[in-house]
Short mmCIF file of C-alpha atoms (C1' of nucleotides) in Angstrom, two decimals:
data_model
loop_
_atom_site.label_atom_id
_atom_site.label_comp_id
_atom_site.label_asym_id
_atom_site.label_seq_id
_atom_site.Cartn_x
_atom_site.Cartn_y
_atom_site.Cartn_z
CA UNK A 12 46.02 -9.26 -20.26
CA UNK A 13 44.02 -7.95 -23.17
CA UNK A 14 40.86 -10.06 -22.61
CA UNK A 15 38.53 -10.93 -25.34
CA UNK A 16 35.34 -9.04 -24.78
CA UNK A 17 32.55 -11.66 -24.75
CA UNK A 18 28.94 -11.04 -25.36
CA UNK A 19 26.94 -11.63 -22.14
CA UNK A 20 23.35 -11.10 -21.26
CA UNK A 21 24.61 -8.46 -18.78
CA UNK A 22 26.37 -6.48 -21.52
CA UNK A 23 23.36 -6.77 -23.79
CA UNK A 24 21.10 -5.35 -21.09
CA UNK A 25 23.46 -2.41 -20.51
CA UNK A 26 23.51 -1.74 -24.32
CA UNK A 27 19.74 -1.93 -24.35
CA UNK A 28 19.44 0.65 -21.57
CA UNK A 29 21.69 2.97 -23.51
CA UNK A 30 19.62 2.58 -26.61
CA UNK A 31 16.50 3.19 -24.67
CA UNK A 32 17.91 6.36 -23.22
CA UNK A 33 19.17 7.53 -26.63
CA UNK A 34 16.20 6.76 -28.92
CA UNK A 35 13.37 6.21 -26.51
CA UNK A 36 11.16 3.24 -26.12
CA UNK A 37 9.22 3.43 -29.39
CA UNK A 38 12.26 3.74 -31.65
CA UNK A 39 14.67 1.37 -29.84
CA UNK A 40 15.33 -1.64 -32.06
CA UNK A 41 17.30 -4.80 -31.66
CA UNK A 42 19.46 -3.65 -34.57
CA UNK A 43 20.38 -0.52 -32.59
CA UNK A 44 21.37 -2.60 -29.60
CA UNK A 45 23.55 -4.85 -31.77
CA UNK A 46 25.11 -1.69 -33.35
CA UNK A 47 26.07 -0.41 -29.88
CA UNK A 48 27.69 -3.75 -29.12
CA UNK A 49 29.30 -3.82 -32.59
CA UNK A 50 27.78 -7.28 -33.41
CA UNK A 51 25.08 -8.37 -35.78
CA UNK A 52 21.53 -8.35 -34.47
CA UNK A 53 21.47 -12.15 -34.96
CA UNK A 54 23.89 -12.47 -32.11
CA UNK A 55 21.63 -10.76 -29.72
CA UNK A 56 19.02 -13.42 -30.57
CA UNK A 57 21.52 -16.04 -29.35
CA UNK A 58 21.12 -14.71 -25.79
CA UNK A 59 17.48 -13.51 -25.78
CA UNK A 60 14.81 -15.51 -27.67
CA UNK A 61 12.90 -12.34 -28.58
CA UNK A 62 12.81 -8.60 -28.25
CA UNK A 63 9.99 -8.96 -25.78
CA UNK A 64 12.17 -11.13 -23.48
CA UNK A 65 14.97 -8.63 -23.72
CA UNK A 66 12.59 -5.86 -22.65
CA UNK A 67 11.19 -8.05 -19.81
CA UNK A 68 14.81 -8.59 -18.53
CA UNK A 69 15.43 -4.79 -18.47
CA UNK A 70 12.16 -4.29 -16.58
CA UNK A 71 13.07 -6.99 -14.10
CA UNK A 72 16.47 -5.47 -13.40
CA UNK A 73 14.85 -2.16 -12.78
CA UNK A 74 12.36 -3.62 -10.32
CA UNK A 75 15.06 -5.55 -8.49
CA UNK A 76 17.14 -2.43 -7.99
CA UNK A 77 14.10 -0.53 -6.56
CA UNK A 78 13.51 -3.36 -4.21
CA UNK A 79 16.95 -3.51 -2.46
CA UNK A 80 16.71 -0.47 -0.09
CA UNK A 81 13.19 -1.41 1.02
CA UNK A 82 14.23 -4.98 1.73
CA UNK A 83 16.98 -3.62 4.02
CA UNK A 84 14.52 -1.56 6.04
CA UNK A 85 12.07 -4.48 6.38
CA UNK A 86 14.94 -6.70 7.74
CA UNK A 87 16.24 -4.22 10.15
CA UNK A 88 15.22 -4.16 13.82
CA UNK A 89 13.62 -1.54 16.06
CA UNK A 90 10.06 -0.35 16.86
CA UNK A 91 7.72 -1.49 14.18
CA UNK A 92 5.62 1.74 13.86
CA UNK A 93 8.70 3.86 13.14
CA UNK A 94 10.09 1.15 10.78
CA UNK A 95 6.77 0.92 8.86
CA UNK A 96 6.66 4.62 8.51
CA UNK A 97 10.23 4.78 7.28
CA UNK A 98 9.52 1.91 4.79
CA UNK A 99 6.44 3.65 3.37
CA UNK A 100 8.22 6.97 3.12
CA UNK A 101 11.20 5.34 1.40
CA UNK A 102 9.04 3.64 -1.09
CA UNK A 103 7.27 6.92 -1.87
CA UNK A 104 10.64 8.69 -2.11
CA UNK A 105 12.11 6.13 -4.41
CA UNK A 106 9.25 6.64 -6.94
CA UNK A 107 9.42 10.42 -6.43
CA UNK A 108 13.13 10.52 -7.22
CA UNK A 109 12.90 8.21 -10.22
CA UNK A 110 10.11 10.34 -11.78
CA UNK A 111 11.58 13.75 -11.08
CA UNK A 112 15.21 12.99 -11.94
CA UNK A 113 14.54 11.43 -15.36
CA UNK A 114 10.91 11.53 -16.34
CA UNK A 115 11.58 10.15 -19.81
CA UNK A 116 13.41 7.12 -18.61
CA UNK A 117 10.80 6.65 -15.92
CA UNK A 118 8.09 6.55 -18.60
CA UNK A 119 10.14 4.10 -20.57
CA UNK A 120 10.75 1.68 -17.65
CA UNK A 121 7.15 2.07 -16.71
CA UNK A 122 5.90 0.83 -20.03
CA UNK A 123 8.45 -1.99 -19.95
CA UNK A 124 7.20 -3.00 -16.53
CA UNK A 125 3.58 -2.96 -17.68
CA UNK A 126 4.53 -5.36 -20.47
CA UNK A 127 6.26 -7.59 -17.88
CA UNK A 128 3.19 -7.79 -15.67
CA UNK A 129 4.27 -11.12 -14.26
CA UNK A 130 7.43 -9.60 -12.90
CA UNK A 131 5.43 -6.65 -11.47
CA UNK A 132 3.18 -9.05 -9.69
CA UNK A 133 6.10 -10.81 -8.14
CA UNK A 134 7.64 -7.43 -7.19
CA UNK A 135 4.45 -6.28 -5.49
CA UNK A 136 4.21 -9.58 -3.67
CA UNK A 137 7.73 -9.09 -2.33
CA UNK A 138 6.81 -5.55 -1.15
CA UNK A 139 3.68 -6.78 0.58
CA UNK A 140 5.66 -9.50 2.35
CA UNK A 141 8.08 -6.87 3.61
CA UNK A 142 5.23 -4.84 5.09
CA UNK A 143 3.74 -7.98 6.53
CA UNK A 144 7.04 -8.77 8.20
CA UNK A 145 7.17 -5.31 9.83
CA UNK A 146 3.54 -5.53 10.96
CA UNK A 147 4.13 -8.97 12.28
CA UNK A 148 7.10 -7.67 14.32
CA UNK A 149 4.84 -4.87 15.60
CA UNK A 150 2.27 -7.35 16.86
CA UNK A 151 4.95 -9.20 18.79
CA UNK A 152 6.17 -5.89 20.20
CA UNK A 153 2.55 -5.14 21.39
CA UNK A 154 2.44 -1.96 19.30
CA UNK A 155 0.05 -3.30 16.65
CA UNK A 156 -3.15 -5.32 16.95
CA UNK A 157 -4.28 -6.99 13.77
CA UNK A 158 -5.96 -10.34 13.06
CA UNK A 159 -3.70 -11.22 10.11
CA UNK A 160 -0.42 -9.46 9.27
CA UNK A 161 -0.50 -10.28 5.55
CA UNK A 162 -4.03 -9.06 5.23
CA UNK A 163 -3.22 -5.81 7.10
CA UNK A 164 -0.06 -5.43 5.00
CA UNK A 165 -2.11 -5.61 1.80
CA UNK A 166 -4.51 -3.04 3.19
CA UNK A 167 -1.67 -0.69 4.02
CA UNK A 168 -0.15 -1.24 0.63
CA UNK A 169 -3.52 -0.65 -1.06
CA UNK A 170 -4.18 2.44 1.01
CA UNK A 171 -0.90 4.07 -0.12
CA UNK A 172 -1.55 3.20 -3.81
CA UNK A 173 -2.01 6.79 -4.67
CA UNK A 174 1.52 7.62 -3.47
CA UNK A 175 3.42 4.77 -4.97
CA UNK A 176 1.51 3.55 -7.98
CA UNK A 177 2.95 4.92 -11.24
CA UNK A 178 -0.57 5.64 -12.52
CA UNK A 179 -0.60 8.67 -10.24
CA UNK A 180 2.81 10.13 -11.13
CA UNK A 181 1.21 13.47 -12.25
CA UNK A 182 0.26 14.15 -8.56
CA UNK A 183 3.96 14.81 -7.82
CA UNK A 184 3.36 18.45 -8.55
CA UNK A 185 0.57 18.82 -5.98
CA UNK A 186 1.87 21.21 -3.31
CA UNK A 187 -0.29 19.66 -0.65
CA UNK A 188 1.23 16.27 -1.32
CA UNK A 189 3.57 16.03 1.70
CA UNK A 190 0.78 17.04 4.09
CA UNK A 191 -1.56 14.51 2.60
CA UNK A 192 1.04 11.76 2.90
CA UNK A 193 1.53 12.72 6.54
CA UNK A 194 -2.19 12.61 7.21
CA UNK A 195 -2.58 9.28 5.44
CA UNK A 196 0.31 7.69 7.30
CA UNK A 197 -1.02 8.87 10.60
CA UNK A 198 -4.47 7.42 9.84
CA UNK A 199 -2.99 4.10 8.89
CA UNK A 200 -0.67 3.81 11.86
CA UNK A 201 -3.59 4.71 14.21
CA UNK A 202 -5.65 1.99 12.53
CA UNK A 203 -2.92 -0.62 13.10
CA UNK A 204 -2.29 0.38 16.68
CA UNK A 205 -3.40 -1.67 19.61
CA UNK A 206 -6.24 0.12 21.45
CA UNK A 207 -4.86 2.46 24.07
CA UNK A 208 -6.26 3.36 27.48
CA UNK A 209 -7.38 7.00 27.61
CA UNK B 23 -50.44 20.31 -31.18
CA UNK B 24 -47.63 19.20 -33.47
CA UNK B 25 -44.83 21.17 -31.81
CA UNK B 26 -41.83 22.28 -33.71
CA UNK B 27 -38.83 20.36 -32.40
CA UNK B 28 -36.25 22.94 -31.41
CA UNK B 29 -32.54 22.33 -31.11
CA UNK B 30 -31.51 22.50 -27.54
CA UNK B 31 -28.17 21.81 -25.80
CA UNK B 32 -29.89 18.97 -24.06
CA UNK B 33 -30.91 17.28 -27.27
CA UNK B 34 -27.45 17.79 -28.72
CA UNK B 35 -25.97 16.05 -25.69
CA UNK B 36 -28.26 13.11 -26.04
CA UNK B 37 -27.47 12.79 -29.73
CA UNK B 38 -23.78 12.98 -28.89
CA UNK B 39 -24.06 10.17 -26.42
CA UNK B 40 -25.89 8.02 -29.04
CA UNK B 41 -23.06 8.76 -31.58
CA UNK B 42 -20.44 7.91 -28.98
CA UNK B 43 -22.24 4.65 -28.22
CA UNK B 44 -22.58 3.85 -31.90
CA UNK B 45 -19.18 4.82 -33.40
CA UNK B 46 -16.93 4.98 -30.31
CA UNK B 47 -14.92 7.94 -29.09
CA UNK B 48 -12.30 8.10 -31.84
CA UNK B 49 -14.71 8.04 -34.79
CA UNK B 50 -17.56 10.16 -33.37
CA UNK B 51 -17.66 13.44 -35.36
CA UNK B 52 -19.76 16.53 -35.04
CA UNK B 53 -21.04 15.75 -38.49
CA UNK B 54 -22.43 12.45 -37.18
CA UNK B 55 -24.13 14.27 -34.24
CA UNK B 56 -25.73 16.66 -36.69
CA UNK B 57 -26.89 13.82 -38.89
CA UNK B 58 -28.63 12.16 -35.90
CA UNK B 59 -30.47 15.41 -35.20
CA UNK B 60 -31.13 15.91 -38.90
CA UNK B 61 -29.53 19.35 -38.97
CA UNK B 62 -26.35 20.71 -40.51
CA UNK B 63 -23.21 20.52 -38.44
CA UNK B 64 -23.08 24.27 -38.44
CA UNK B 65 -26.15 24.38 -36.29
CA UNK B 66 -24.43 22.34 -33.62
CA UNK B 67 -21.79 25.05 -33.49
CA UNK B 68 -24.52 27.58 -32.67
CA UNK B 69 -24.91 25.85 -29.29
CA UNK B 70 -21.42 24.69 -28.46
CA UNK B 71 -18.36 26.77 -29.44
CA UNK B 72 -16.30 23.71 -30.28
CA UNK B 73 -16.20 19.97 -30.32
CA UNK B 74 -14.03 20.04 -27.17
CA UNK B 75 -16.70 21.95 -25.24
CA UNK B 76 -19.38 19.53 -26.40
CA UNK B 77 -17.26 16.59 -25.13
CA UNK B 78 -16.74 18.48 -21.86
CA UNK B 79 -20.44 18.87 -21.40
CA UNK B 80 -20.99 15.15 -21.87
CA UNK B 81 -18.29 14.41 -19.30
CA UNK B 82 -19.83 16.85 -16.83
CA UNK B 83 -23.22 15.29 -17.15
CA UNK B 84 -21.71 11.86 -16.52
CA UNK B 85 -19.92 13.00 -13.39
CA UNK B 86 -23.00 14.80 -12.07
CA UNK B 87 -25.11 11.62 -12.48
CA UNK B 88 -22.44 9.67 -10.53
CA UNK B 89 -22.46 12.23 -7.80
CA UNK B 90 -26.23 12.20 -6.95
CA UNK B 91 -26.50 8.90 -4.95
CA UNK B 92 -23.41 9.70 -2.92
CA UNK B 93 -24.62 13.24 -2.06
CA UNK B 94 -27.76 11.68 -0.72
CA UNK B 95 -25.86 9.34 1.65
CA UNK B 96 -23.66 12.22 2.94
CA UNK B 97 -26.67 14.26 3.73
CA UNK B 98 -28.57 11.53 5.50
CA UNK B 99 -28.48 11.08 9.22
CA UNK B 100 -27.42 8.24 11.55
CA UNK B 101 -24.17 6.98 13.05
CA UNK B 102 -21.23 8.39 11.10
CA UNK B 103 -19.11 5.19 10.96
CA UNK B 104 -21.85 3.13 9.26
CA UNK B 105 -22.63 6.09 7.04
CA UNK B 106 -18.99 6.49 6.00
CA UNK B 107 -18.72 2.79 5.24
CA UNK B 108 -21.92 2.93 3.18
CA UNK B 109 -20.69 5.93 1.23
CA UNK B 110 -17.38 4.32 0.44
CA UNK B 111 -18.97 1.03 -0.57
CA UNK B 112 -21.48 2.89 -2.72
CA UNK B 113 -18.72 4.82 -4.48
CA UNK B 114 -16.81 1.63 -5.12
CA UNK B 115 -20.01 -0.09 -6.39
CA UNK B 116 -20.88 2.80 -8.72
CA UNK B 117 -17.57 2.49 -10.47
CA UNK B 118 -17.80 -1.33 -10.47
CA UNK B 119 -21.24 -1.32 -12.09
CA UNK B 120 -20.23 1.25 -14.70
CA UNK B 121 -17.18 -0.62 -15.79
CA UNK B 122 -18.76 -4.15 -15.83
CA UNK B 123 -22.06 -3.22 -17.35
CA UNK B 124 -20.68 -1.32 -20.35
CA UNK B 125 -16.87 -1.42 -20.48
CA UNK B 126 -16.67 0.41 -23.85
CA UNK B 127 -18.85 3.29 -22.76
CA UNK B 128 -16.98 3.49 -19.49
CA UNK B 129 -13.62 3.77 -21.44
CA UNK B 130 -15.24 6.47 -23.57
CA UNK B 131 -16.59 8.50 -20.63
CA UNK B 132 -13.30 8.04 -18.90
CA UNK B 133 -11.27 9.59 -21.70
CA UNK B 134 -13.86 12.43 -22.02
CA UNK B 135 -13.42 13.04 -18.23
CA UNK B 136 -9.63 13.14 -18.49
CA UNK B 137 -9.92 15.75 -21.16
CA UNK B 138 -12.25 17.76 -18.84
CA UNK B 139 -9.75 17.61 -15.98
CA UNK B 140 -11.16 20.86 -14.52
CA UNK B 141 -14.60 19.19 -14.11
CA UNK B 142 -12.97 16.13 -12.59
CA UNK B 143 -11.13 18.24 -10.00
CA UNK B 144 -14.47 19.86 -9.02
CA UNK B 145 -16.12 16.50 -8.91
CA UNK B 146 -13.41 15.13 -6.54
CA UNK B 147 -13.62 18.24 -4.44
CA UNK B 148 -17.35 17.58 -3.96
CA UNK B 149 -16.70 13.97 -3.08
CA UNK B 150 -14.09 14.95 -0.42
CA UNK B 151 -16.46 17.52 1.02
CA UNK B 152 -19.11 14.80 1.41
CA UNK B 153 -16.69 12.57 3.34
CA UNK B 154 -15.62 15.55 5.40
CA UNK B 155 -19.27 16.21 6.26
CA UNK B 156 -19.72 12.54 7.44
CA UNK B 157 -16.44 12.59 9.47
CA UNK B 158 -17.41 15.93 10.95
CA UNK B 159 -20.77 14.43 12.12
CA UNK B 160 -18.84 11.46 13.58
CA UNK B 161 -16.63 13.78 15.64
CA UNK B 162 -19.77 15.52 16.97
CA UNK B 163 -21.23 12.09 17.76
CA UNK B 164 -18.09 11.12 19.69
CA UNK B 165 -17.41 8.19 17.35
CA UNK B 166 -14.36 9.79 15.55
CA UNK B 167 -11.51 11.68 16.83
CA UNK B 168 -9.60 13.75 14.24
CA UNK B 169 -7.87 17.09 14.26
CA UNK B 170 -9.38 18.30 10.91
CA UNK B 171 -12.30 16.65 9.26
CA UNK B 172 -11.33 17.95 5.75
CA UNK B 173 -7.74 16.60 6.16
CA UNK B 174 -9.00 13.27 7.40
CA UNK B 175 -11.47 13.09 4.52
CA UNK B 176 -8.79 13.60 2.00
CA UNK B 177 -6.75 10.87 3.69
CA UNK B 178 -9.69 8.45 3.51
CA UNK B 179 -10.32 9.38 -0.09
CA UNK B 180 -6.69 8.93 -0.95
CA UNK B 181 -6.51 5.61 0.91
CA UNK B 182 -9.36 4.22 -1.20
CA UNK B 183 -7.92 5.43 -4.43
CA UNK B 184 -7.13 1.93 -5.54
CA UNK B 185 -10.82 1.05 -5.37
CA UNK B 186 -12.45 4.02 -6.97
CA UNK B 187 -9.79 5.52 -9.28
CA UNK B 188 -10.39 4.50 -12.90
CA UNK B 189 -6.65 3.93 -13.40
CA UNK B 190 -7.14 0.73 -11.40
CA UNK B 191 -10.14 -0.65 -13.31
CA UNK B 192 -8.37 -3.85 -14.27
CA UNK B 193 -8.30 -4.90 -10.66
CA UNK B 194 -11.93 -5.60 -10.79
CA UNK B 195 -11.30 -9.16 -11.90
CA UNK B 196 -9.17 -9.90 -8.78
CA UNK B 197 -11.06 -12.49 -6.73
CA UNK B 198 -9.57 -11.22 -3.46
CA UNK B 199 -10.98 -7.71 -4.09
CA UNK B 200 -13.97 -7.85 -1.79
CA UNK B 201 -11.87 -9.21 1.11
CA UNK B 202 -9.30 -6.48 0.49
CA UNK B 203 -11.86 -3.81 0.53
CA UNK B 204 -13.25 -5.11 3.80
CA UNK B 205 -9.74 -5.13 5.30
CA UNK B 206 -9.03 -1.57 4.09
CA UNK B 207 -12.28 -0.10 5.34
CA UNK B 208 -11.80 -1.72 8.76
CA UNK B 209 -8.29 -0.25 8.99
CA UNK B 210 -9.48 3.20 8.01
CA UNK B 211 -12.51 3.18 10.35
CA UNK B 212 -10.19 1.96 13.20
CA UNK B 213 -7.86 4.85 12.40
CA UNK B 214 -10.60 7.46 12.58
CA UNK B 215 -12.15 6.03 15.77
CA UNK B 216 -11.81 7.84 19.02
CA UNK B 217 -9.37 5.84 21.31
CA UNK B 218 -11.36 3.29 23.31
CA UNK B 219 -10.91 2.03 26.84
CA UNK B 220 -9.79 -1.54 26.96
"C1'" DT C 26 -34.57 39.20 -37.08
"C1'" DG C 27 -32.65 35.21 -35.64
"C1'" DA C 28 -32.07 30.35 -36.42
"C1'" DA C 29 -30.33 27.34 -39.82
"C1'" DT C 30 -27.66 26.36 -44.03
"C1'" DG C 31 -23.81 24.90 -46.87
"C1'" DA C 32 -19.53 26.21 -49.10
"C1'" DC C 33 -15.01 26.86 -47.70
"C1'" DA C 34 -9.91 26.98 -45.60
"C1'" DG C 35 -7.03 24.89 -42.58
"C1'" DA C 36 -6.38 20.96 -39.51
"C1'" DT C 37 -6.67 16.08 -38.88
"C1'" DA C 38 -7.29 11.32 -40.12
"C1'" DT C 39 -6.96 7.43 -43.54
"C1'" DT C 40 -4.65 4.67 -46.71
"C1'" DG C 41 -1.53 2.01 -49.22
"C1'" DA C 42 3.08 1.67 -51.10
"C1'" DA C 43 7.89 1.71 -49.64
"C1'" DA C 44 11.17 1.19 -46.00
"C1'" DT C 45 12.62 -0.84 -41.84
"C1'" DC C 46 12.46 -4.31 -38.36
"C1'" DT C 47 11.99 -9.00 -36.21
"C1'" DG C 48 13.24 -13.52 -35.91
"C1'" DT C 49 15.35 -17.70 -38.61
"C1'" DC C 50 18.94 -20.26 -40.32
"C1'" DA C 51 22.51 -22.03 -43.54
"C1'" DG C 52 27.07 -21.26 -43.62
"C1'" DC C 53 31.67 -19.06 -42.33
"C1'" DG C 54 35.86 -18.68 -39.56
"C1'" DC C 55 38.33 -19.28 -35.22
"C1'" DG D 19 32.43 -27.43 -32.51
"C1'" DC D 20 30.91 -22.89 -31.16
"C1'" DG D 21 29.80 -18.31 -31.74
"C1'" DC D 22 28.86 -15.16 -35.07
"C1'" DT D 23 27.37 -13.42 -39.61
"C1'" DG D 24 24.34 -11.79 -43.10
"C1'" DA D 25 20.67 -12.78 -46.35
"C1'" DC D 26 15.94 -13.67 -46.10
"C1'" DA D 27 10.46 -13.90 -45.27
"C1'" DG D 28 6.96 -12.11 -42.99
"C1'" DA D 29 5.44 -8.45 -39.80
"C1'" DT D 30 5.53 -3.75 -38.58
"C1'" DT D 31 6.40 1.11 -39.20
"C1'" DT D 32 6.89 5.33 -42.03
"C1'" DC D 33 5.48 8.65 -45.13
"C1'" DA D 34 3.09 11.22 -48.45
"C1'" DA D 35 -1.05 11.63 -51.10
"C1'" DT D 36 -5.84 11.74 -50.40
"C1'" DA D 37 -10.06 12.08 -47.94
"C1'" DT D 38 -12.66 13.78 -44.12
"C1'" DC D 39 -13.47 16.73 -40.47
"C1'" DT D 40 -13.59 21.18 -37.72
"C1'" DG D 41 -14.79 25.69 -37.25
"C1'" DT D 42 -16.28 30.17 -39.84
"C1'" DC D 43 -19.37 33.05 -42.06
"C1'" DA D 44 -22.02 35.14 -45.94
"C1'" DT D 45 -26.42 33.90 -47.30
"C1'" DT D 46 -31.19 31.96 -47.03
"C1'" DC D 47 -35.67 31.40 -45.26
"C1'" DA D 48 -39.55 31.76 -42.10
#
DNA sequence: TGAATGACAGATATTGAAATCTGTCAGCGC
DNA sequence: GCGCTGACAGATTTCAATATCTGTCATTCA
């Protein structure tokens, strides 16, 4: 019954996150991670070829976790305009919660993500594909009229940069933020809409 | 005929820019500025109360210079949609030229501007007012239909953040950039447009 | 008299020696 | 054999002494 606790990449990632939380990004060392796991730091290098790859893996996990709820909305059914709005608001909320609940860890993960720019590109690509899916549904439903769903999706994603890109995390304090988001979403949805009769 | 060259704020700003160009932001000192002007550094402090205020003045000058051509477009006449598109493209181009022609000086001015965040706020406010002016004209012309020109202007400004905010200067290499700007502008103009008959 | 100077105190930046960390690997023990 | 250890070289970081800079002001000079 008393299983031998084996060293797995999963356990190492967990220990790394603890070390990051405890010491912060700058002072977190592989030696610290090994100490938490009660092994020598050489053992960690048996599972990750370098400190950089360890950090990348942490970043990737973080991005994947952020992706899940959005994926779900994109795959659900219903009127596309409402779904798109919900998707965008959810994305904005996810970032909002992350940055307000634990600003230090957010900053940490953020830097890790910037280092793993390849993973970030893939993450963004996935997000744009989700938006493209919703817009494409909207075209089929007759609610949207766009030449190319993927192009439109990227435009929508770009247009909301200010409210989901981490570079603008200091805007969270702005009291007019909710009203501005409302105005922006309305503008975008109107731009996607099929022309209406007066 | 041989005028005595007096020390003016203007001359000090010019000398400061030269020093910034020569040594870079981190190593530029007030002593260096004084040396360029061939005076003691104490004299510089007669015109600017601190190094910080000197740097602020440089940042302000930079922002004012960037503002001029946009102001002109905002004040011109003609169909609002074309004018808005021109204004937005000009703003994007200004940043593009600045960053490609002299990336080091751009980075320098950028940091100075971040320090002078009050001046940046004022600058942005001016820009949004210019967009609001154009949109307001568009409403009068019957081309646009929006509840509040200022609110819509802020939404347009926010939506184009990715293409004018310095935090996204590394996107300038992206080969799909022009196409994405086109798509975004089309989306925004469609969103502002008064509903058309089919 | 009013602009400029230059010596000065406290703050900030630089530097190089010492400490710590990363990544490797021969060898140990299960 | 397989996973782990711990000593090691080279790279990086830390820290304290040293140098430079910022901002002030009594003094000079025109």
